[in-house]
Amino acid sequence: MALTKDFKTFERYGMVMQPDDKDACLLPHRIDGNFALVHRPMHEIGTHIWISYSPDLRNWGGHKLMLPARKGAWWDANKIGLSPPLIETPEGWLMIYHGVRHTAAGALYRLGLALFALDRPDICLARGDSWVFGPETSYECHGDVGNVAFPCGYTIGDDGDTLHLYYGAADTSIALATASIRALLDWLARNGETAPSGALAGSV
């Protein structure tokens, strides 16, 4: 971590989390006075998405499991991770995450949706059972690492609804996909598993 006010001089603090931790983003505002970091540590209990809190960006605690990878033959079994930063909507924090399915031909990366409470982002409100976006075209299926669609960033149009999703295709090129945030939320409402109050959808 490095802090700056002018992007010319930096105050460096070193690593925030352990080395085997990636796919991280900060929520755009504090939760109960604390910064909130969504991240994906590699651990012997599994590769799941966690959230941690800090009062000063230097000291982190309150670690909570946010979204577990499912088990078995699910498209998002065993290994998941955040893709772009969470999107704040009136219904909750919309998460676009990637799931990795290991096949005889290699790993297959696809995207799914989940929704979390605005004031308690560790509480999952809904999680889609099926994936919503995956490699289909030749440039997504063939490249340095085939069968990969992996978004890392987005912009939102002036209408507040059009989502421009920038993603890596087969680790060889960068592509752009567009969607409607409202349509994603509607899909999740129709196709998502609603988690019990205070619980996570899926099983660890």
Backbone as CSV, one residue per row, in Angstrom:
resi,resn,N_x,N_y,N_z,CA_x,CA_y,CA_z,C_x,C_y,C_z
1,MET,0.840,-1.189,0.000,0.000,0.000,0.000,0.875,1.237,0.000
2,ALA,0.454,2.227,-0.767,1.130,3.518,-0.777,0.063,4.609,-0.773
3,LEU,0.289,5.659,-0.005,-0.655,6.767,0.085,-0.063,8.010,-0.581
4,THR,-0.920,8.775,-1.265,-0.481,10.008,-1.896,-1.638,10.989,-1.955
5,LYS,-1.295,12.260,-1.972,-2.286,13.314,-2.144,-2.165,13.994,-3.499
6,ASP,-1.008,13.852,-4.152,-0.774,14.559,-5.408,-0.315,13.647,-6.542
7,PHE,-0.149,12.360,-6.293,0.336,11.379,-7.259,1.743,11.720,-7.773
8,LYS,2.469,12.494,-6.961,3.872,12.781,-7.265,4.784,12.220,-6.175
9,THR,4.352,12.374,-4.932,5.094,11.805,-3.811,4.222,10.754,-3.132
10,PHE,4.856,9.678,-2.656,4.134,8.540,-2.094,4.743,8.135,-0.754
11,GLU,3.865,7.725,0.141,4.282,7.175,1.426,3.957,5.691,1.402
12,ARG,4.980,4.862,1.394,4.799,3.434,1.179,4.708,2.684,2.508
13,TYR,3.762,1.749,2.589,3.540,0.992,3.821,3.726,-0.503,3.631
14,GLY,4.000,-0.952,2.428,4.204,-2.373,2.207,2.898,-3.111,1.982
15,MET,2.934,-4.429,2.145,1.771,-5.262,1.848,0.674,-5.084,2.883
16,VAL,-0.576,-5.047,2.413,-1.726,-4.937,3.293,-2.128,-6.316,3.809
17,MET,-2.134,-7.302,2.908,-2.511,-8.662,3.264,-1.361,-9.616,2.936
18,GLN,-1.543,-10.880,3.219,-0.529,-11.874,2.940,-0.329,-12.028,1.425
19,PRO,0.821,-12.575,0.998,1.111,-12.653,-0.440,0.059,-13.410,-1.246
20,ASP,-0.486,-14.494,-0.712,-1.448,-15.289,-1.471,-2.848,-14.702,-1.341
21,ASP,-3.002,-13.445,-1.767,-4.267,-12.737,-1.641,-4.373,-11.789,-2.835
22,LYS,-5.499,-11.819,-3.540,-5.616,-10.996,-4.748,-7.078,-10.649,-5.006
23,ASP,-7.355,-10.123,-6.208,-8.720,-9.765,-6.624,-9.373,-8.843,-5.594
24,ALA,-8.704,-7.748,-5.269,-9.152,-6.887,-4.174,-9.705,-5.561,-4.678
25,CYS,-10.626,-4.987,-3.899,-11.119,-3.629,-4.160,-11.609,-3.029,-2.857
26,LEU,-11.545,-1.708,-2.779,-12.114,-0.972,-1.658,-13.524,-0.528,-2.024
27,LEU,-14.432,-0.571,-1.071,-15.738,0.042,-1.299,-15.542,1.560,-1.358
28,PRO,-16.388,2.283,-2.111,-16.156,3.707,-2.346,-16.413,4.612,-1.145
29,HIS,-17.029,4.089,-0.092,-17.182,4.882,1.125,-17.125,3.961,2.333
30,ARG,-16.969,4.537,3.496,-16.776,3.737,4.705,-18.074,3.065,5.143
31,ILE,-17.912,1.954,5.849,-19.018,1.223,6.453,-18.852,1.326,7.965
32,ASP,-19.804,1.953,8.622,-19.716,2.179,10.073,-18.381,2.807,10.469
33,GLY,-17.933,3.756,9.667,-16.704,4.477,9.980,-15.425,3.803,9.543
34,ASN,-15.505,2.614,8.971,-14.320,1.864,8.582,-14.230,1.700,7.064
35,PHE,-13.008,1.673,6.563,-12.784,1.290,5.174,-13.092,-0.203,5.040
36,ALA,-13.608,-0.593,3.889,-13.959,-1.998,3.657,-13.217,-2.516,2.429
37,LEU,-12.514,-3.610,2.588,-11.731,-4.224,1.516,-12.300,-5.592,1.184
38,VAL,-12.689,-5.775,-0.073,-13.123,-7.083,-0.564,-11.907,-7.743,-1.204
39,HIS,-11.628,-8.990,-0.854,-10.411,-9.631,-1.357,-10.578,-11.142,-1.372
40,ARG,-9.578,-11.836,-1.955,-9.682,-13.277,-2.132,-8.369,-13.957,-1.687
41,PRO,-8.296,-14.313,-0.405,-7.097,-15.027,0.056,-7.131,-16.493,-0.365
42,MET,-5.973,-17.041,-0.629,-5.828,-18.483,-0.883,-5.586,-19.148,0.469
43,HIS,-6.441,-20.104,0.822,-6.357,-20.714,2.136,-6.686,-22.185,2.030
44,GLU,-6.216,-22.924,2.994,-6.451,-24.371,2.981,-7.930,-24.715,3.120
45,ILE,-8.735,-23.801,3.680,-10.170,-24.093,3.804,-10.916,-23.788,2.506
46,GLY,-10.211,-23.197,1.521,-10.851,-22.932,0.235,-10.514,-21.546,-0.290
47,THR,-10.886,-21.316,-1.529,-10.592,-20.052,-2.192,-11.896,-19.286,-2.330
48,HIS,-12.195,-18.467,-1.333,-13.470,-17.762,-1.230,-13.243,-16.250,-1.223
49,ILE,-14.339,-15.483,-1.293,-14.256,-14.026,-1.243,-14.538,-13.565,0.193
50,TRP,-13.653,-12.731,0.720,-13.759,-12.229,2.080,-13.885,-10.709,2.081
51,ILE,-14.280,-10.153,3.214,-14.286,-8.714,3.413,-13.603,-8.413,4.745
52,SER,-12.787,-7.358,4.756,-12.068,-6.952,5.961,-12.228,-5.450,6.155
53,TYR,-12.037,-4.996,7.393,-12.299,-3.600,7.725,-11.074,-2.962,8.377
54,SER,-10.954,-1.639,8.183,-9.825,-0.911,8.754,-10.245,0.519,9.071
55,PRO,-9.784,1.061,10.204,-10.085,2.465,10.513,-9.146,3.435,9.809
56,ASP,-7.987,2.929,9.322,-6.948,3.841,8.826,-6.228,3.352,7.570
57,LEU,-6.681,2.267,6.960,-6.056,1.654,5.780,-4.726,0.969,6.098
58,ARG,-4.312,0.996,7.345,-3.044,0.375,7.726,-3.250,-0.910,8.525
59,ASN,-4.223,-0.879,9.425,-4.491,-2.021,10.299,-5.835,-2.632,9.904
60,TRP,-5.816,-3.935,9.600,-7.007,-4.602,9.082,-7.458,-5.711,10.010
61,GLY,-8.763,-5.824,10.179,-9.339,-6.858,11.022,-10.799,-7.054,10.666
62,GLY,-11.544,-7.681,11.574,-12.949,-7.947,11.321,-13.176,-8.775,10.078
63,HIS,-12.251,-9.697,9.800,-12.320,-10.494,8.583,-13.578,-11.378,8.595
64,LYS,-14.344,-11.312,7.498,-15.562,-12.119,7.396,-15.654,-12.760,6.027
65,LEU,-16.091,-14.001,6.018,-16.352,-14.676,4.760,-17.548,-14.006,4.100
66,MET,-17.366,-13.552,2.876,-18.402,-12.802,2.178,-19.176,-13.692,1.211
67,LEU,-18.457,-14.458,0.406,-19.093,-15.342,-0.569,-18.224,-16.586,-0.727
68,PRO,-18.749,-17.759,-0.371,-17.950,-18.977,-0.491,-18.046,-19.582,-1.885
69,ALA,-16.986,-20.224,-2.302,-17.062,-21.049,-3.510,-17.935,-22.252,-3.194
70,ARG,-18.772,-22.629,-4.137,-19.616,-23.800,-3.913,-18.815,-25.081,-4.120
71,LYS,-19.412,-26.183,-3.759,-18.754,-27.478,-3.909,-19.432,-28.293,-5.006
72,GLY,-18.728,-29.313,-5.458,-19.330,-30.232,-6.417,-19.108,-29.812,-7.850
73,ALA,-20.160,-29.917,-8.667,-20.041,-29.682,-10.106,-20.513,-28.298,-10.531
74,TRP,-20.677,-27.388,-9.578,-21.107,-26.037,-9.911,-20.091,-25.359,-10.824
75,TRP,-20.559,-24.364,-11.592,-19.663,-23.589,-12.458,-18.682,-22.757,-11.623
76,ASP,-19.062,-22.453,-10.371,-18.219,-21.652,-9.479,-17.789,-22.455,-8.258
77,ALA,-17.495,-23.726,-8.476,-17.075,-24.590,-7.371,-15.580,-24.424,-7.099
78,ASN,-15.240,-24.482,-5.835,-13.865,-24.601,-5.342,-13.034,-23.317,-5.410
79,LYS,-13.223,-22.488,-6.446,-12.394,-21.290,-6.564,-13.193,-20.165,-7.205
80,ILE,-13.331,-19.055,-6.465,-13.990,-17.864,-6.995,-13.144,-16.649,-6.643
81,GLY,-13.481,-15.515,-7.232,-12.787,-14.284,-6.908,-13.531,-13.094,-7.479
82,LEU,-13.275,-11.925,-6.918,-13.899,-10.710,-7.402,-13.370,-10.387,-8.787
83,SER,-14.214,-9.800,-9.617,-13.761,-9.310,-10.923,-13.638,-7.786,-10.839
84,PRO,-14.582,-6.958,-11.342,-14.437,-5.517,-11.128,-14.930,-5.124,-9.736
85,PRO,-14.710,-3.874,-9.326,-15.225,-3.420,-8.030,-16.747,-3.542,-7.945
86,LEU,-17.259,-3.612,-6.727,-18.699,-3.719,-6.519,-19.408,-2.460,-7.017
87,ILE,-20.654,-2.627,-7.440,-21.456,-1.521,-7.947,-22.538,-1.212,-6.918
88,GLU,-22.581,0.026,-6.463,-23.588,0.421,-5.477,-24.909,0.720,-6.175
89,THR,-25.960,0.031,-5.783,-27.287,0.235,-6.350,-28.275,0.424,-5.202
90,PRO,-29.488,0.943,-5.469,-30.478,1.080,-4.391,-30.827,-0.250,-3.738
91,GLU,-30.705,-1.368,-4.482,-31.038,-2.683,-3.938,-29.913,-3.281,-3.107
92,GLY,-28.689,-2.800,-3.305,-27.561,-3.354,-2.584,-26.295,-3.262,-3.412
93,TRP,-25.212,-3.840,-2.886,-23.943,-3.898,-3.609,-24.007,-5.048,-4.620
94,LEU,-23.905,-4.705,-5.897,-23.921,-5.723,-6.947,-22.498,-6.180,-7.210
95,MET,-22.272,-7.468,-7.065,-20.954,-8.053,-7.297,-20.963,-8.886,-8.580
96,ILE,-19.996,-8.613,-9.433,-19.711,-9.477,-10.582,-18.449,-10.246,-10.225
97,TYR,-18.576,-11.547,-10.106,-17.424,-12.345,-9.678,-17.145,-13.455,-10.678
98,HIS,-15.924,-13.984,-10.631,-15.574,-15.063,-11.544,-15.519,-16.390,-10.799
99,GLY,-15.916,-17.416,-11.503,-15.802,-18.772,-10.992,-14.924,-19.574,-11.932
100,VAL,-14.175,-20.484,-11.360,-13.233,-21.277,-12.147,-13.642,-22.745,-12.077
101,ARG,-13.905,-23.307,-13.238,-14.198,-24.732,-13.297,-13.040,-25.433,-13.984
102,HIS,-12.497,-26.445,-13.318,-11.363,-27.187,-13.864,-11.872,-28.357,-14.696
103,THR,-11.448,-28.373,-15.951,-11.853,-29.427,-16.873,-10.614,-30.138,-17.409
104,ALA,-10.831,-31.198,-18.183,-9.712,-31.936,-18.778,-8.929,-31.056,-19.747
105,ALA,-9.597,-30.032,-20.296,-8.941,-29.134,-21.245,-8.330,-27.915,-20.568
106,GLY,-8.468,-27.817,-19.248,-7.929,-26.682,-18.524,-9.009,-25.930,-17.770
107,ALA,-8.634,-24.800,-17.176,-9.565,-24.000,-16.372,-10.486,-23.193,-17.273
108,LEU,-11.747,-23.058,-16.844,-12.758,-22.302,-17.569,-13.255,-21.194,-16.650
109,TYR,-13.050,-19.938,-17.066,-13.424,-18.774,-16.265,-14.724,-18.178,-16.788
110,ARG,-15.720,-18.058,-15.896,-16.993,-17.440,-16.247,-17.448,-16.522,-15.120
111,LEU,-18.486,-15.719,-15.392,-18.902,-14.681,-14.456,-20.302,-14.927,-13.931
112,GLY,-20.489,-14.594,-12.655,-21.794,-14.685,-12.025,-22.094,-13.422,-11.242
113,LEU,-23.285,-13.372,-10.647,-23.747,-12.192,-9.926,-24.141,-12.538,-8.498
114,ALA,-23.927,-11.591,-7.605,-24.411,-11.701,-6.225,-24.738,-10.297,-5.735
115,LEU,-25.601,-10.205,-4.738,-26.041,-8.925,-4.202,-25.875,-8.930,-2.690
116,PHE,-25.368,-7.816,-2.150,-25.079,-7.723,-0.723,-25.726,-6.478,-0.119
117,ALA,-26.033,-6.545,1.169,-26.705,-5.442,1.855,-25.812,-4.200,1.872
118,LEU,-26.417,-3.030,1.643,-25.641,-1.794,1.588,-24.962,-1.475,2.904
119,ASP,-25.669,-1.643,4.011,-25.094,-1.299,5.310,-24.327,-2.447,5.945
120,ARG,-24.521,-3.660,5.431,-23.799,-4.843,5.910,-23.334,-5.654,4.710
121,PRO,-22.263,-5.204,4.035,-21.838,-5.882,2.814,-21.353,-7.311,3.018
122,ASP,-21.237,-7.744,4.272,-20.900,-9.149,4.512,-22.135,-10.042,4.432
123,ILE,-23.319,-9.457,4.291,-24.553,-10.242,4.217,-24.984,-10.356,2.757
124,CYS,-25.024,-11.592,2.273,-25.431,-11.865,0.900,-26.953,-11.931,0.832
125,LEU,-27.543,-11.102,-0.024,-28.991,-11.083,-0.196,-29.450,-12.059,-1.273
126,ALA,-28.655,-12.227,-2.303,-29.016,-13.128,-3.397,-27.765,-13.506,-4.171
127,ARG,-27.806,-14.705,-4.741,-26.692,-15.209,-5.537,-27.244,-16.006,-6.707
128,GLY,-26.820,-15.665,-7.912,-27.302,-16.376,-9.084,-26.791,-17.802,-9.136
129,ASP,-27.661,-18.716,-9.528,-27.247,-20.112,-9.632,-26.393,-20.371,-10.864
130,SER,-26.723,-19.716,-11.965,-25.993,-19.952,-13.207,-25.073,-18.782,-13.519
131,TRP,-24.150,-18.976,-14.418,-23.256,-17.911,-14.834,-23.955,-17.045,-15.881
132,VAL,-23.504,-15.798,-16.018,-24.162,-14.855,-16.929,-23.280,-14.451,-18.106
133,PHE,-21.989,-14.690,-18.014,-21.080,-14.290,-19.088,-19.879,-15.206,-19.082
134,GLY,-19.485,-15.669,-20.261,-18.342,-16.565,-20.351,-17.734,-16.522,-21.734
135,PRO,-16.584,-17.177,-21.909,-15.905,-17.167,-23.204,-16.693,-17.924,-24.270
136,GLU,-16.931,-17.262,-25.395,-17.654,-17.870,-26.510,-16.968,-17.618,-27.853
137,THR,-16.472,-16.399,-28.057,-15.868,-16.059,-29.338,-14.468,-16.664,-29.455
138,SER,-13.908,-16.624,-30.658,-12.583,-17.209,-30.882,-11.515,-16.497,-30.065
139,TYR,-11.618,-15.145,-29.932,-10.588,-14.428,-29.190,-10.727,-14.611,-27.680
140,GLU,-11.876,-15.122,-27.223,-12.039,-15.448,-25.805,-11.629,-16.893,-25.503
141,CYS,-11.768,-17.738,-26.484,-11.500,-19.174,-26.277,-10.071,-19.569,-26.615
142,HIS,-9.408,-18.793,-27.477,-8.073,-19.168,-27.937,-7.110,-18.007,-27.724
143,GLY,-6.005,-18.294,-27.062,-5.001,-17.278,-26.776,-3.945,-17.849,-25.860
144,ASP,-3.241,-16.958,-25.153,-2.200,-17.421,-24.233,-2.783,-18.337,-23.165
145,VAL,-3.947,-17.982,-22.634,-4.684,-18.838,-21.695,-6.118,-18.894,-22.195
146,GLY,-6.494,-19.997,-22.799,-7.793,-20.100,-23.434,-8.949,-20.178,-22.452
147,ASN,-10.154,-19.892,-22.973,-11.395,-20.007,-22.201,-11.417,-19.109,-20.965
148,VAL,-11.014,-17.861,-21.174,-10.987,-16.902,-20.070,-11.691,-15.615,-20.485
149,ALA,-12.670,-15.198,-19.695,-13.253,-13.859,-19.770,-13.138,-13.285,-18.367
150,PHE,-12.304,-12.267,-18.199,-11.956,-11.796,-16.858,-12.004,-10.275,-16.798
151,PRO,-13.121,-9.688,-16.341,-13.215,-8.227,-16.230,-12.422,-7.705,-15.038
152,CYS,-11.844,-6.533,-15.228,-11.122,-5.880,-14.135,-11.602,-4.456,-13.885
153,GLY,-12.430,-3.926,-14.769,-12.883,-2.559,-14.576,-14.142,-2.261,-15.356
154,TYR,-14.767,-1.147,-15.007,-15.980,-0.747,-15.716,-16.150,0.768,-15.627
155,THR,-16.987,1.285,-16.498,-17.504,2.647,-16.375,-19.021,2.560,-16.491
156,ILE,-19.704,3.544,-15.961,-21.168,3.590,-16.035,-21.557,4.813,-16.861
157,GLY,-22.465,4.616,-17.804,-22.878,5.679,-18.700,-23.595,6.812,-17.994
158,ASP,-23.803,7.893,-18.729,-24.463,9.074,-18.171,-25.887,8.787,-17.710
159,ASP,-26.493,7.722,-18.260,-27.856,7.382,-17.849,-27.899,6.677,-16.501
160,GLY,-26.723,6.384,-15.934,-26.663,5.717,-14.635,-26.999,4.242,-14.688
161,ASP,-27.193,3.697,-15.886,-27.609,2.298,-16.023,-26.725,1.490,-16.968
162,THR,-26.191,2.119,-18.003,-25.388,1.387,-18.979,-24.021,1.056,-18.400
163,LEU,-23.719,-0.219,-18.356,-22.461,-0.706,-17.793,-21.511,-1.068,-18.935
164,HIS,-20.333,-0.443,-18.934,-19.279,-0.766,-19.896,-18.245,-1.611,-19.158
165,LEU,-18.183,-2.878,-19.481,-17.342,-3.825,-18.755,-16.120,-4.161,-19.602
166,TYR,-14.941,-3.824,-19.092,-13.689,-4.086,-19.796,-13.092,-5.390,-19.265
167,TYR,-12.794,-6.306,-20.179,-12.346,-7.621,-19.718,-11.220,-8.174,-20.575
168,GLY,-10.400,-8.988,-19.920,-9.349,-9.703,-20.616,-9.928,-10.938,-21.284
169,ALA,-9.530,-11.169,-22.540,-10.013,-12.311,-23.310,-8.844,-13.245,-23.601
170,ALA,-8.915,-14.446,-23.047,-7.884,-15.477,-23.227,-6.489,-14.964,-22.878
171,ASP,-6.419,-14.005,-21.962,-5.140,-13.418,-21.534,-4.307,-12.918,-22.708
172,THR,-4.980,-12.524,-23.791,-4.285,-12.094,-24.995,-4.744,-10.727,-25.466
173,SER,-6.015,-10.396,-25.276,-6.547,-9.120,-25.733,-7.514,-8.563,-24.704
174,ILE,-7.881,-7.303,-24.884,-8.853,-6.641,-24.019,-10.103,-6.367,-24.833
175,ALA,-11.249,-6.650,-24.252,-12.516,-6.486,-24.960,-13.474,-5.665,-24.109
176,LEU,-14.586,-5.268,-24.725,-15.602,-4.471,-24.043,-16.962,-5.132,-24.212
177,ALA,-17.665,-5.293,-23.099,-19.041,-5.792,-23.128,-19.924,-4.734,-22.477
178,THR,-21.145,-4.600,-22.949,-22.070,-3.638,-22.362,-23.286,-4.364,-21.802
179,ALA,-23.859,-3.790,-20.774,-25.034,-4.388,-20.136,-25.819,-3.283,-19.446
180,SER,-26.997,-3.629,-18.995,-27.833,-2.742,-18.201,-27.777,-3.197,-16.746
181,ILE,-27.436,-2.296,-15.840,-27.401,-2.640,-14.421,-28.786,-3.079,-13.962
182,ARG,-29.818,-2.374,-14.423,-31.190,-2.730,-14.068,-31.525,-4.144,-14.538
183,ALA,-31.078,-4.486,-15.752,-31.347,-5.821,-16.279,-30.609,-6.885,-15.471
184,LEU,-29.396,-6.587,-15.029,-28.646,-7.540,-14.205,-29.354,-7.770,-12.874
185,LEU,-29.839,-6.689,-12.269,-30.560,-6.826,-11.006,-31.862,-7.591,-11.192
186,ASP,-32.556,-7.328,-12.295,-33.801,-8.054,-12.573,-33.527,-9.533,-12.785
187,TRP,-32.444,-9.844,-13.504,-32.071,-11.251,-13.718,-31.781,-11.927,-12.384
188,LEU,-31.055,-11.224,-11.524,-30.698,-11.801,-10.229,-31.938,-12.021,-9.379
189,ALA,-32.918,-11.110,-9.466,-34.153,-11.274,-8.709,-34.926,-12.499,-9.181
190,ARG,-34.831,-12.806,-10.472,-35.560,-13.958,-11.022,-34.786,-15.264,-10.871
191,ASN,-33.483,-15.188,-10.932,-32.670,-16.401,-11.005,-31.756,-16.602,-9.807
192,GLY,-31.823,-15.698,-8.849,-30.926,-15.798,-7.712,-31.514,-16.565,-6.551
193,GLU,-30.654,-17.229,-5.856,-31.023,-17.898,-4.603,-31.011,-16.857,-3.497
194,THR,-32.114,-16.655,-2.841,-32.184,-15.681,-1.746,-31.634,-16.308,-0.477
195,ALA,-30.647,-15.660,0.077,-30.009,-16.192,1.277,-30.879,-15.906,2.496
196,PRO,-30.928,-16.825,3.465,-31.643,-16.539,4.717,-31.020,-15.329,5.410
197,SER,-31.792,-14.681,6.238,-31.305,-13.490,6.932,-30.021,-13.772,7.675
198,GLY,-28.993,-12.962,7.393,-27.727,-13.099,8.086,-26.884,-14.272,7.620
199,ALA,-27.276,-14.915,6.521,-26.538,-16.083,6.057,-26.008,-15.844,4.657
200,LEU,-25.104,-16.708,4.246,-24.533,-16.647,2.911,-25.188,-17.670,2.019
201,ALA,-25.405,-17.287,0.765,-25.915,-18.257,-0.198,-24.760,-19.192,-0.570
202,GLY,-25.043,-20.458,-0.662,-24.014,-21.427,-0.983,-23.447,-22.037,0.276
203,SER,-22.617,-23.028,0.118,-22.026,-23.698,1.277,-20.519,-23.695,1.169
204,VAL,-19.877,-23.602,2.313,-18.416,-23.592,2.356,-17.918,-25.029,2.198
